Coordinates of C-alpha atoms and ligand atoms in Angstrom, one line a residue:
X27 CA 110.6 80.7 151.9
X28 CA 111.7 79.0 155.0
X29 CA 113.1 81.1 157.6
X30 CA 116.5 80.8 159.7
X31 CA 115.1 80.4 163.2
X32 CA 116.6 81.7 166.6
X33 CA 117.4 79.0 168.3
X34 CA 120.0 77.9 171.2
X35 CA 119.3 75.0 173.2
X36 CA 121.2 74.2 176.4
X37 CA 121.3 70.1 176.9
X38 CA 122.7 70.8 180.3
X39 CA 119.9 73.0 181.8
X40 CA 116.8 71.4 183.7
X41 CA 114.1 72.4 181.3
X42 CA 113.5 69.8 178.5
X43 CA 115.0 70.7 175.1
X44 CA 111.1 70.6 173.6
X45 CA 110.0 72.7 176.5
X46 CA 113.0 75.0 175.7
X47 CA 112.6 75.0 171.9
X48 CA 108.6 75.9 171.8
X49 CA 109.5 78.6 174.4
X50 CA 112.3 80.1 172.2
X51 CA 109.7 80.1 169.4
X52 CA 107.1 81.4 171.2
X53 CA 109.0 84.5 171.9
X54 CA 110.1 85.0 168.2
X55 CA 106.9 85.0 167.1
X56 CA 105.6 87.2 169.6
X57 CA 107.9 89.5 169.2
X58 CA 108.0 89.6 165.5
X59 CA 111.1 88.1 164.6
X60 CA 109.1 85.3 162.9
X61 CA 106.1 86.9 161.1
X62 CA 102.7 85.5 160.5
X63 CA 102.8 82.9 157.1
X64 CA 106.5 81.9 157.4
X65 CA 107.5 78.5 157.2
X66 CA 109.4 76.7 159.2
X67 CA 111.8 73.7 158.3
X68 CA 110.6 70.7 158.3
X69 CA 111.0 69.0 161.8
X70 CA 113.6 66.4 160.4
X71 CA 115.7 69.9 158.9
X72 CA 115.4 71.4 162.4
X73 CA 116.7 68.6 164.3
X74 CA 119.9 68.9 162.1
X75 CA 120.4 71.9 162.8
X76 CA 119.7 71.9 166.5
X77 CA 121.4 68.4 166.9
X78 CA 118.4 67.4 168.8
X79 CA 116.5 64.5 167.6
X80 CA 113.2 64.8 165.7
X81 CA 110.8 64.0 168.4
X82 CA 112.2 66.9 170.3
X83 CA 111.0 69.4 167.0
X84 CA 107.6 67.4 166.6
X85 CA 107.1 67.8 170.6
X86 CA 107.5 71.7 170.4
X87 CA 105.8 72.0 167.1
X88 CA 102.6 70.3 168.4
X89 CA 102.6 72.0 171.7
X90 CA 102.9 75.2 169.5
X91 CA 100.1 74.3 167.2
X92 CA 97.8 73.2 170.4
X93 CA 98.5 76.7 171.3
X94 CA 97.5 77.8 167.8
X95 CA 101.2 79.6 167.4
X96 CA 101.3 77.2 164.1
X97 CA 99.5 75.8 161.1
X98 CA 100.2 73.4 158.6
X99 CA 99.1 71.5 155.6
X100 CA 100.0 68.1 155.5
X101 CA 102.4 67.7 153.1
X102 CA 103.3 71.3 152.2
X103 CA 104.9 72.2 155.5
X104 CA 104.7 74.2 159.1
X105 CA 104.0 77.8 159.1
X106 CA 103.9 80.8 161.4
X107 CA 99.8 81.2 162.3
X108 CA 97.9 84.4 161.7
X109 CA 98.3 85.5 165.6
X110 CA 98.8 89.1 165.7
X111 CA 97.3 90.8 168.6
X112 CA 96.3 94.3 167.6
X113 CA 96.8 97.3 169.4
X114 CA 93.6 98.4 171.5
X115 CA 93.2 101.1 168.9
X116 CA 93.8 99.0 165.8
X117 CA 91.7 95.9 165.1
X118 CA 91.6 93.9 162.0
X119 CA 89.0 93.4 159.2
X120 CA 88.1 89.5 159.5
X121 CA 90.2 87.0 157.7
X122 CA 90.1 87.2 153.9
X123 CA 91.9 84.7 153.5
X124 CA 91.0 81.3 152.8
X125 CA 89.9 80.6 156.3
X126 CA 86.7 81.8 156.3
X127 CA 86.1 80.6 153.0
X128 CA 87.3 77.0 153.2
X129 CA 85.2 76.7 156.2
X130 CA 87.9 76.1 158.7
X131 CA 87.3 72.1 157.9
X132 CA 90.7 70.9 160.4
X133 CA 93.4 72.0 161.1
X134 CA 94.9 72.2 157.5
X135 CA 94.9 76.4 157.3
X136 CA 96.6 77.6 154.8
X137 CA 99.3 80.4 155.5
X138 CA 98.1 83.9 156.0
X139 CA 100.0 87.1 154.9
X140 CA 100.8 89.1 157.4
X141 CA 100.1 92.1 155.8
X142 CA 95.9 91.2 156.0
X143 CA 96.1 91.0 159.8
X144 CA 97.2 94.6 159.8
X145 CA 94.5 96.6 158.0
X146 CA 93.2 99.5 160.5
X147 CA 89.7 99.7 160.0
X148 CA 87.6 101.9 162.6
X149 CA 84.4 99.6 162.5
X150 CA 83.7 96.4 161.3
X151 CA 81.0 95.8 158.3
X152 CA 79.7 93.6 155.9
X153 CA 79.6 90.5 158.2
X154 CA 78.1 90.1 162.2
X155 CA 80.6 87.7 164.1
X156 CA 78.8 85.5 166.7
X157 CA 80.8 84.8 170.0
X158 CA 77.7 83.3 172.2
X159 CA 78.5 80.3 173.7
X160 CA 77.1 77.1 172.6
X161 CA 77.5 77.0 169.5
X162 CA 80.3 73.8 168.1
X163 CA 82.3 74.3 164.6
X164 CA 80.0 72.7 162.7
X165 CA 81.8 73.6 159.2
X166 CA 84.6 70.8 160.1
X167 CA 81.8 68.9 160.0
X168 CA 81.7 67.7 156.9
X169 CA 84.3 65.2 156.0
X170 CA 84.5 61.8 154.0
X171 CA 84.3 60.0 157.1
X172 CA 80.9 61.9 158.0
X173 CA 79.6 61.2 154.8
X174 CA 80.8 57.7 154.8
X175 CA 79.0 57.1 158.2
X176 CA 75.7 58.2 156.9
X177 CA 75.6 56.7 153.4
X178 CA 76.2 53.1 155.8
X179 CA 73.8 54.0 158.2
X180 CA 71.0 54.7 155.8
X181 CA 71.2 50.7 154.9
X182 CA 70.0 50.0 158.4
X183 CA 66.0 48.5 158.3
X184 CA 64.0 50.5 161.1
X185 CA 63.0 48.6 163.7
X186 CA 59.0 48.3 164.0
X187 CA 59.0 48.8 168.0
X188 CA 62.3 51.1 168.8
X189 CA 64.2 49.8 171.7
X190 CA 64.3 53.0 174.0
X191 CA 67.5 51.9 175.3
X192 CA 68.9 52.7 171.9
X193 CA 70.9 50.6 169.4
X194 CA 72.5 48.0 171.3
X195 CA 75.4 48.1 168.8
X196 CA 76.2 52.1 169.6
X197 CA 75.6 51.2 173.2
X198 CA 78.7 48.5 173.0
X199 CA 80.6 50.8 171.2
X200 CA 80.3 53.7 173.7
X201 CA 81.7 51.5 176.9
X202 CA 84.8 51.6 175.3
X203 CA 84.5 55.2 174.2
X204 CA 83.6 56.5 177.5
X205 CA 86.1 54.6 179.2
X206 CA 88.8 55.9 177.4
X207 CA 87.9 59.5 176.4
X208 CA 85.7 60.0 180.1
X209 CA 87.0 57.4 182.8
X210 CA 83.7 56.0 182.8
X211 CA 83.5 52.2 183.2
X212 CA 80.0 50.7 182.5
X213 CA 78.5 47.2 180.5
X214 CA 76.1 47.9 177.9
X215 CA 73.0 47.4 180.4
X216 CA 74.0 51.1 181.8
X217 CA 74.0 53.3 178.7
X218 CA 70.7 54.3 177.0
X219 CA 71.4 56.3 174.1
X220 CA 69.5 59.9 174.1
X221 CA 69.0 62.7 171.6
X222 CA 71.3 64.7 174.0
X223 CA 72.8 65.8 177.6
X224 CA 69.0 67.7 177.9
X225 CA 66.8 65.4 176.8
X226 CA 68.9 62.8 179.3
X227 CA 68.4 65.0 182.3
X228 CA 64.5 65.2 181.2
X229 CA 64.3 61.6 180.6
X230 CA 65.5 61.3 184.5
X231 CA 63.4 64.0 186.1
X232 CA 60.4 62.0 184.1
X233 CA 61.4 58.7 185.9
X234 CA 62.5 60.2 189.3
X235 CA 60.5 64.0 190.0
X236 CA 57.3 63.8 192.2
X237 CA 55.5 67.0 192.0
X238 CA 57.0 69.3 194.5
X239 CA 60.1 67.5 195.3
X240 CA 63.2 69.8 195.0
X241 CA 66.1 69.6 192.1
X242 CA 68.9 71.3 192.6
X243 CA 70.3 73.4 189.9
X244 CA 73.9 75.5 189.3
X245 CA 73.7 79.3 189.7
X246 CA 74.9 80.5 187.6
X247 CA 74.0 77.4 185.1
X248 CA 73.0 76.1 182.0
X249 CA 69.2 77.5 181.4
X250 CA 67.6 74.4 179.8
X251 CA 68.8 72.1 182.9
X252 CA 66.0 74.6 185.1
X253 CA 63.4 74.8 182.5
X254 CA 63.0 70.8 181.7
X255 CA 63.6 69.9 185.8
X256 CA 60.8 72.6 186.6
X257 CA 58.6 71.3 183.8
X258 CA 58.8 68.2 185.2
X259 CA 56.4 69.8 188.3
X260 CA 59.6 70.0 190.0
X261 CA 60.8 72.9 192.3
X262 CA 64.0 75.2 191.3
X263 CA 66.6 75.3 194.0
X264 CA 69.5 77.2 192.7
X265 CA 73.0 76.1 194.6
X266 CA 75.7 78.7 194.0
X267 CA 79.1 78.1 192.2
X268 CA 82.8 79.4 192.7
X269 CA 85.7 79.1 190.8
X270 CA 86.4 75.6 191.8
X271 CA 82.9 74.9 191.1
X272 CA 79.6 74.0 192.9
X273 CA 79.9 75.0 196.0
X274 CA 79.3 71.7 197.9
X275 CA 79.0 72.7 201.6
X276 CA 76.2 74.9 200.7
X277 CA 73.9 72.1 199.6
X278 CA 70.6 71.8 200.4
X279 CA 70.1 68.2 202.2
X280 CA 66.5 67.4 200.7
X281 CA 67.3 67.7 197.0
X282 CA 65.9 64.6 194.4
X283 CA 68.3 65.3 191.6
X284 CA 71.1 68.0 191.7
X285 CA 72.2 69.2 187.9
X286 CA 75.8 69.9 187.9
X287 CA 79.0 70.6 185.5
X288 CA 81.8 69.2 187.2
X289 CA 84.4 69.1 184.0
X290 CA 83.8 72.7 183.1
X291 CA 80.8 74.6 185.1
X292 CA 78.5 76.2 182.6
X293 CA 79.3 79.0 182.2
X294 CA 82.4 80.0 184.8
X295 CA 84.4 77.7 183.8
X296 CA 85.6 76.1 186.8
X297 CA 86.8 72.3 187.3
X298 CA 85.1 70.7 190.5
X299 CA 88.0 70.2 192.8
X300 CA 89.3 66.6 194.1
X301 CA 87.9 67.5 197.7
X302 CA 84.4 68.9 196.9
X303 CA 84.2 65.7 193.9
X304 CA 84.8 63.3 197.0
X305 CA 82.2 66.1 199.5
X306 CA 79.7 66.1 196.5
X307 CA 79.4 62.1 196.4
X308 CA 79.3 61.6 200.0
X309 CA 76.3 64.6 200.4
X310 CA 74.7 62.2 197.9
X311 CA 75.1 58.7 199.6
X312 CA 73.9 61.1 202.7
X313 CA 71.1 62.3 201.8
X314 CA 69.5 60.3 198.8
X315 CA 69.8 62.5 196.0
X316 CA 70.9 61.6 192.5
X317 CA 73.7 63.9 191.1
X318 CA 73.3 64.5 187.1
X319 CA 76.2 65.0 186.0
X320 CA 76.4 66.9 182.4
X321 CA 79.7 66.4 180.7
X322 CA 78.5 68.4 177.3
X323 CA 82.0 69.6 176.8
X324 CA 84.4 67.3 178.5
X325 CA 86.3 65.9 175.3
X326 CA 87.7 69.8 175.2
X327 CA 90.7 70.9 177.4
X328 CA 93.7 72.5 176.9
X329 CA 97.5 72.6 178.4
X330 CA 95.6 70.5 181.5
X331 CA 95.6 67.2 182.1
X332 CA 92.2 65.1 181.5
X333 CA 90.1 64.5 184.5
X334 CA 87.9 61.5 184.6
X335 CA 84.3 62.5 185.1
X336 CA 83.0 61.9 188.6
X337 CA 80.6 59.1 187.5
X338 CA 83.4 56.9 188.5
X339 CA 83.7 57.8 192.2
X340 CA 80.2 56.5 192.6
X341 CA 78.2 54.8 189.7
X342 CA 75.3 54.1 192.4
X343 CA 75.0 57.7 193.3
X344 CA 75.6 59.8 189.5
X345 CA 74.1 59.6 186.2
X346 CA 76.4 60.4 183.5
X347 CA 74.3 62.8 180.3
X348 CA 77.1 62.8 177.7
X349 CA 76.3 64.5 174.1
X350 CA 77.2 64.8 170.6
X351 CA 76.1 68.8 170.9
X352 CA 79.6 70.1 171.4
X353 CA 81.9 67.0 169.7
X354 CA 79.8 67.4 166.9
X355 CA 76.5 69.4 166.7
X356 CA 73.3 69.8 168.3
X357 CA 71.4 68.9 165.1
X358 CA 72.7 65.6 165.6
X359 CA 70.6 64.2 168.2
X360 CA 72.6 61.8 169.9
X361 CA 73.8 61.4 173.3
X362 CA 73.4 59.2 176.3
X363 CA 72.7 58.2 179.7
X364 CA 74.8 55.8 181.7
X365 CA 73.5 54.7 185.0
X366 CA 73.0 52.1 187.3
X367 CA 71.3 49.2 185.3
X368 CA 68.3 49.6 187.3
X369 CA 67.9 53.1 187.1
X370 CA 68.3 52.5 183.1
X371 CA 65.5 49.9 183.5
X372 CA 63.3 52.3 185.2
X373 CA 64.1 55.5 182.7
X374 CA 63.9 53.2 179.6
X375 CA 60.1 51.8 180.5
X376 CA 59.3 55.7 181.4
X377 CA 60.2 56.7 178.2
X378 CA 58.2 54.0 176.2
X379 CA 55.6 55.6 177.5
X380 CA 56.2 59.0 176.9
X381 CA 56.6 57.8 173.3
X382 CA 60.5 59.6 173.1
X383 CA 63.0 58.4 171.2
X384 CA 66.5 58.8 169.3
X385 CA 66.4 58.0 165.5
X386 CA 68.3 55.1 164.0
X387 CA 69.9 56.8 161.1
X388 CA 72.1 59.2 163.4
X389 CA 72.5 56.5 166.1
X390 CA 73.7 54.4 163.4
X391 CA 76.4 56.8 162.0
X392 CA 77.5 57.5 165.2
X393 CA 78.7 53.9 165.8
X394 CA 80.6 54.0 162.7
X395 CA 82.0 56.9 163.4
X396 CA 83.0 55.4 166.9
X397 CA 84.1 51.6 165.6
X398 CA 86.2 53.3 163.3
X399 CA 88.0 55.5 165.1
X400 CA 86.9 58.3 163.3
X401 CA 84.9 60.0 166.2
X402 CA 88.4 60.4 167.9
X403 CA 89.7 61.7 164.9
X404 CA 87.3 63.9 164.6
X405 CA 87.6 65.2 168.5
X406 CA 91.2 65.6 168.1
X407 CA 91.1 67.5 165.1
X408 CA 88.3 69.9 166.5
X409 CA 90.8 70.2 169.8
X410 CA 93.1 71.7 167.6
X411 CA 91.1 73.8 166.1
X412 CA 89.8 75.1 169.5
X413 CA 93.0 75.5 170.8
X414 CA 93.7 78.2 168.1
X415 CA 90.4 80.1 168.7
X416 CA 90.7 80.1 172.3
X417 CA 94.7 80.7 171.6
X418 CA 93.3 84.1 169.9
X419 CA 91.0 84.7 172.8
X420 CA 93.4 84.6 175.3
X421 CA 96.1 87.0 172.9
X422 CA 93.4 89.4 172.9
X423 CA 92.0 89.1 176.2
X424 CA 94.6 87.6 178.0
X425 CA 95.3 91.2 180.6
X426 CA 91.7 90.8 181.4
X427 CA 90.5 87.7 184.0
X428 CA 89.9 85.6 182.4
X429 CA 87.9 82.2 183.5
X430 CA 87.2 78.5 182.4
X431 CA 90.0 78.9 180.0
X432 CA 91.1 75.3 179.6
X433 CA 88.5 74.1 178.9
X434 CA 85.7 73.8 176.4
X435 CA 84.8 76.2 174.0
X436 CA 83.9 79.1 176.1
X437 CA 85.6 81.4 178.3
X438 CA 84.3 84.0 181.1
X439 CA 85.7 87.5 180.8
X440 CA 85.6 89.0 184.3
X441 CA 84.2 92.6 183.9
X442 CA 82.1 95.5 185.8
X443 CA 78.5 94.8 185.5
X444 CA 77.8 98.6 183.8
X445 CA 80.4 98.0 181.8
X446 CA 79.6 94.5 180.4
X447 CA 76.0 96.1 179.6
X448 CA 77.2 98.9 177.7
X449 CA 80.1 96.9 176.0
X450 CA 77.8 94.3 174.3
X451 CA 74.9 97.1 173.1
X452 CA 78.0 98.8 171.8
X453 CA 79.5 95.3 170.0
X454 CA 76.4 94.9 168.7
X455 CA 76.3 98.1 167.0
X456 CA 79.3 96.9 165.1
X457 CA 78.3 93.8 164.4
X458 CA 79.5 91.2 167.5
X459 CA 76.9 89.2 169.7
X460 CA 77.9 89.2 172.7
X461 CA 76.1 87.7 176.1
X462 CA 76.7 88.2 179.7
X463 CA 76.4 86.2 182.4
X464 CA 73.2 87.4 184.1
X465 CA 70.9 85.3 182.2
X466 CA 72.7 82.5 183.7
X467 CA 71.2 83.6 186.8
X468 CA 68.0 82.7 188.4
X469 CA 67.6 85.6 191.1
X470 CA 67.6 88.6 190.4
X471 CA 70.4 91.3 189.2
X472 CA 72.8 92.3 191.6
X473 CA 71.9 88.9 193.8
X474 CA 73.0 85.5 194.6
X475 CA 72.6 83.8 197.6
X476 CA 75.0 82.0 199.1
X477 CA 77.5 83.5 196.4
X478 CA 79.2 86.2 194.9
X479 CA 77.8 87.2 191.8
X480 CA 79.7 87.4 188.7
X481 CA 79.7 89.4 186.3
X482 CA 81.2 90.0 182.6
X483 CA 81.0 88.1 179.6
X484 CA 80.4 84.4 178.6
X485 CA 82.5 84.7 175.0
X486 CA 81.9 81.4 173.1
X487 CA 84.8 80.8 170.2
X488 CA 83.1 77.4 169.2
X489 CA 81.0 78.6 166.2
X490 CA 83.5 81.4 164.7
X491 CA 86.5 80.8 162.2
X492 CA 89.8 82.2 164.4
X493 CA 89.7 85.7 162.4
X494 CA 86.4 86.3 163.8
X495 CA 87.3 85.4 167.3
X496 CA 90.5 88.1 167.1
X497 CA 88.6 90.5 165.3
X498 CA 85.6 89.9 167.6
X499 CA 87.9 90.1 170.7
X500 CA 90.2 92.7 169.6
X501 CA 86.9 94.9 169.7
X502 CA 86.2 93.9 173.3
X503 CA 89.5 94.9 174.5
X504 CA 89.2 98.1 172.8
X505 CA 86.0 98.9 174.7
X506 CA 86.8 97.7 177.7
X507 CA 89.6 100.1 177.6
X508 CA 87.3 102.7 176.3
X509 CA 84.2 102.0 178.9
X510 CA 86.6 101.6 181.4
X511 CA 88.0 104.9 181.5
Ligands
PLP616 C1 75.8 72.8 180.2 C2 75.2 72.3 178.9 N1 74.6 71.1 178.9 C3 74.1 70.6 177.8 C4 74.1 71.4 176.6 C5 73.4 70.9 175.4 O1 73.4 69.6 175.3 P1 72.3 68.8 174.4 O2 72.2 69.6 173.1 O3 72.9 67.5 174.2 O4 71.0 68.8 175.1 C6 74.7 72.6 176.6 C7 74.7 73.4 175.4 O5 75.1 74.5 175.3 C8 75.2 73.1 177.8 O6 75.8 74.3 177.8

């Protein structure tokens, strides 16, 4: 049953009629005057009644979807999204519903009764709910378009003698990606394709490390960057992070290769500001060092417009490590370097000799999926999807501080050390893995030079359908009010 919605839109008031409309339904279905699985009218019946013109409803609806507020089949209508946030006391058994069982493929969710988002139950069984970061939706995966990719690419002959630039057709096909999706301009001659963000940054350290020469790391940061730079012979520097990201006047000036985050800092959450983007490049022309810049997660942001990566403000200075891991999944094995084509020279004959490669079959699917648009498709459809999970994250959490929010497909929640310990032993007991962020760390609890040291938990709402995420984070808000006491 469609409902009659509360709506009153003022054409003579500065806010924009779609701005006006989504905010009008926001607060209906917050506070319960629209309940979870009602449908709305079609945009085209809205606009009627409104007397505002279609593009107005679709504007509002989207914006309400990206938020995760709605869901829709195509072809069978809008409806009000599963969104309840549960009282600290209360939280919900995991979706029943079809969600879980469909396997969350897009964002075609069916409606949910509102009466399964309700069900007290003191502890949750039967099922453990995974909210470590790192992990993409990898169910969504599966799609005709996948499928298609790979039956095409299996046709392809091996090569005898791999290139270890990569395909030269999945090369051309990613300058136009990366331009558009990233900013990043570059001819074929600067991409080598990689079997991920990790094994590009090893790839470099291969070509570039000396024993004993420094690399700089993030602290906190991503664990592999340290361990494949140290295995190199390399030694460790860990350069602390804020909420605007790495920290750039606190850079070491003798570093070879500097390992950063700038589009969403692994695992705050912070966007490199403007200044320190312009500070970083110019401590790089200064003193020699290459920055790596990992963009595993860039494609993702939310109610924030898109930032280019900072390979563009100096091409001579960065090398780009882009990945399939998060847009699509780890088992994939394909990403790539872009750099200067000399540097790509030097890091492609290095790697014929270390005998490393990318397989042809997935770098073959992947240009498919990229020449025929159904890579964007894809990321646009996993955005969505996201944007509900982290749309449940912040209902839950929301009163907490939270960090690295628009972005990706992990968020920090800001918390007491003792109680961050205690809360995820206690999760864990009822079924929720949970991580903190000291293992991010490379000094030792309760230190970080140059830095204040965060604590609290690194939730990652990647690789859980949205019920999980609120059931999983409705249990972390009850005991943090409980710990917290
Ligand atoms: C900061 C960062 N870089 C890279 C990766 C993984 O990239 P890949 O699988 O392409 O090596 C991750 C995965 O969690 C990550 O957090």
């Amino acid at each position: 049953m469609t409902i009659d919605l509360p709506v009153l839109l003022d054409r003579s008031a500065a806010q924009p009629l779609s701005v006006q409309l989504a905010g009008q339904l926001r607060a209906a279905m917050r506070d319960g005057r629209m309940r979870a699985g009602e449908r709305l009218p079609s945009s085209r019946a809205l606009a009627t009644i409104t007397g505002v013109s279609r593009t107005v409803v679709t504007e509002a609806y989207q914006q309400l979807y990206a938020e995760g507020w709605l869901e829709g089949r195509h072809g069978s209508g809008t409806f009000v999204a599963d969104m309840v946030t549960p009282s600290p006391t209360i939280f919900t058994t995991p979706d029943l519903g079809r969600e879980d069982r469909r396997g969350g493929s897009g964002v075609s969710s069916a409606p949910v009764s509102p009466r399964q988002s309700s069900r007290p139950v003191g502890k949750i069984v039967g099922e453990t709910i995974d909210l470590r970061p790192g992990m993409p939706w990898v169910a969504g995966l599966n799609t005709p378009a996948w499928r298609r990719a790979w039956r095409l690419a299996a046709t392809v002959t091996p090569a005898a003698r791999p290139d270890p630039h990569g395909l030269p057709e999945l090369r051309g096909a990613l300058t136009d990606y990366l331009r558009r999706s990233r900013g990043v301009a570059c001819q074929e001659d600067g991409i080598l394709i990689t079997r991920g963000a990790t094994n590009g940054l090893d790839l470099l350290a291969a070509t570039m490390v000396r024993p004993g020469d420094r690399v700089g790391v993030e602290q906190p940061g991503y664990p592999a960057a340290a361990a494949v730079l140290g295995a190199r012979g390399a030694e460790v520097v860990p350069c602390p992070v804020d909420e605007n990201g790495l920290i750039v006047d606190a850079l070491p000036e003798d570093l070879r290769i500097l390992h950063t985050t700038p589009s969403h800092q692994y695992p705050i959450g912070g966007r490199l500001s403007a200044p320190r983007r312009q500070a970083l490049v110019a401590w790089a022309r200064r003193t020699g060092a290459i920055i790596a810049e990992d963009d595993y997660d860039g494609e993702f942001r939310y109610d924030v417009a898109p930032l280019p990566a900072l390979y563009g403000l100096d091409p001579g200075v960065t090398v780009y490590l882009g990945t399939t891991s998060k847009i699509f999944a780890p088992d994939v094995g394909v990403g790539w370097l872009v750099a200067r084509p000399d540097l790509v020279e030097r890091i492609a004959a290095r790697r014929r000799t270390l005998s490393d490669r990318t397989a042809v079959v997935p770098q073959a699917a992947m240009r498919i999926m990229l020449e025929r648009g159904d890579l964007d498709r894809h990321i646009r459809r996993m955005r969505a999807e996201y944007a509900r999970r982290r749309a449940a994250v912040v209902a839950a959490l929301g009163h907490l501080s939270l960090r690295g929010e628009t972005a990706g497909i992990h968020v920090l929640v800001e918390l007491p050390g003792d109680v961050t310990d205690r809360l995820v032993a206690e999760a864990e007991t009822q079924g929720v893995l949970l991580v903190t962020v000291d293992p991010y760390y490379r000094t030792p609890p309760g230190t970080a030079p140059g830095g204040h040291r965060v604590t609290g938990l690194v939730i990652g709402y990647g690789g859980a359908t949205v019920g999980q995420v609120r059931t999983g984070c409705s249990l972390v808000r009850r005991l943090v009010s409980e710990l917290d006491r």
